[in-house]
C-alpha cells in the first residue's frame, strides 16, 4: 500500500484546443475527497513547480451524488468528484497520483467543465416528461404494481451526469446517437399509466437516425452508471417497443392502450 504523506492531483486542464497536464501536491488528509482537494487548489493555486497559476475550475452542486454536475474522469473512470475519497483511491490504485480530466464526449468549456446541454436537448426531443392539464384533485391514479414501481424508482434516480454517455463507444461530439440515458428515461415515462398515453411521441424519435438503431449493444453503459440504473434492460425494452410501434405505423394498425 502507498503510505505517502502527500498526494498529487494531476489535472488535464485548459481551454478548447489547448489542454495540458498540471500537477498540485497536498497533504494526505483522512476523508478528503476530490472536491475538497480542488477547493485546496482554488485557495492556493500553486503548482508542483511552485508557480502560481490560474485556479482550476470545475462544477459542483449537491455534494452528495445527486445532481451529477461534478462528474469527470478520475483515473480515467467516469464518476462524481464529490464521492471520490482520496484515501480510498490511493489504497485502490496503490499510487498517490490521481488524474482528473474533463469528459471527452461533450464540448469542453474550460478545465474540468464540459457542456452537457446535449443530454437535456435529447430529453426534450423524446418528450421526457408527462403533460398535466391542471392541478385539481383527480383522485387516486391507476395502480402500479410493486415490481414496476421498483424499476421505475431506479430509472427515476438518473441525475443526467453523463457517465453512461462517456462510457458508450457509440457517442462522441459528432454522433447523433441520443445515448443510453435517454432510453432509460423513455422507459420511465412510458411505464407511467398517464405518461403511456404519449408513448408514441417518445418512441418515434427513437426510430430516426440517432435513435435505438445506433446502439451497438456494447453494454459499457450499465457498469458506468453510479446509480446502478438497469440501462441494458431499458435498452432491450425500448428496442421491443420501437419495433412494435414501427410495425403499427407501417400497417396503420390501431393502438390498444
Ligand atoms: S449498450 Fe453499448 S452502444 Fe448501447 S448505449 Fe450502452 S454502451 Fe452505448
Ligand atoms: S443513466 Fe446513470 S450514468 Fe447515465 S446519466 Fe443517468 S445517472 Fe448518469
Ligand atoms: S456535486 Fe452533485 S453529484 Fe457531485
Tab-separated table of C-alpha atoms and ligand atoms in Angstrom, residues 35 59-71 80-83 159 161, ligand 3:
chain	number	residue	atom	x	y	z
A	35	UNK	CA	-13.830	18.254	-4.428
A	59	UNK	CA	-18.708	22.276	-11.444
A	60	UNK	CA	-20.403	21.135	-8.262
A	61	UNK	CA	-23.820	21.333	-6.678
A	62	UNK	CA	-25.299	18.897	-4.172
A	63	UNK	CA	-22.037	17.350	-2.901
A	64	UNK	CA	-23.909	14.080	-2.286
A	65	UNK	CA	-24.020	12.358	-5.696
A	66	UNK	CA	-27.489	13.600	-6.604
A	67	UNK	CA	-27.009	16.437	-9.119
A	68	UNK	CA	-24.320	14.882	-11.340
A	69	UNK	CA	-22.648	18.238	-12.003
A	70	UNK	CA	-19.222	17.269	-10.608
A	71	UNK	CA	-18.821	14.321	-12.998
A	80	UNK	CA	-18.538	12.011	-9.389
A	81	UNK	CA	-15.775	14.005	-7.705
A	82	UNK	CA	-17.838	14.643	-4.558
A	83	UNK	CA	-17.898	10.971	-3.576
A	159	UNK	CA	-29.073	12.600	-12.464
A	161	UNK	CA	-24.476	13.013	-15.037
B	3	LIG	S1	-21.840	17.767	-6.559
B	3	LIG	FE1	-23.745	16.822	-7.102
B	3	LIG	S2	-23.145	14.853	-7.724
B	3	LIG	FE2	-21.291	15.714	-7.001
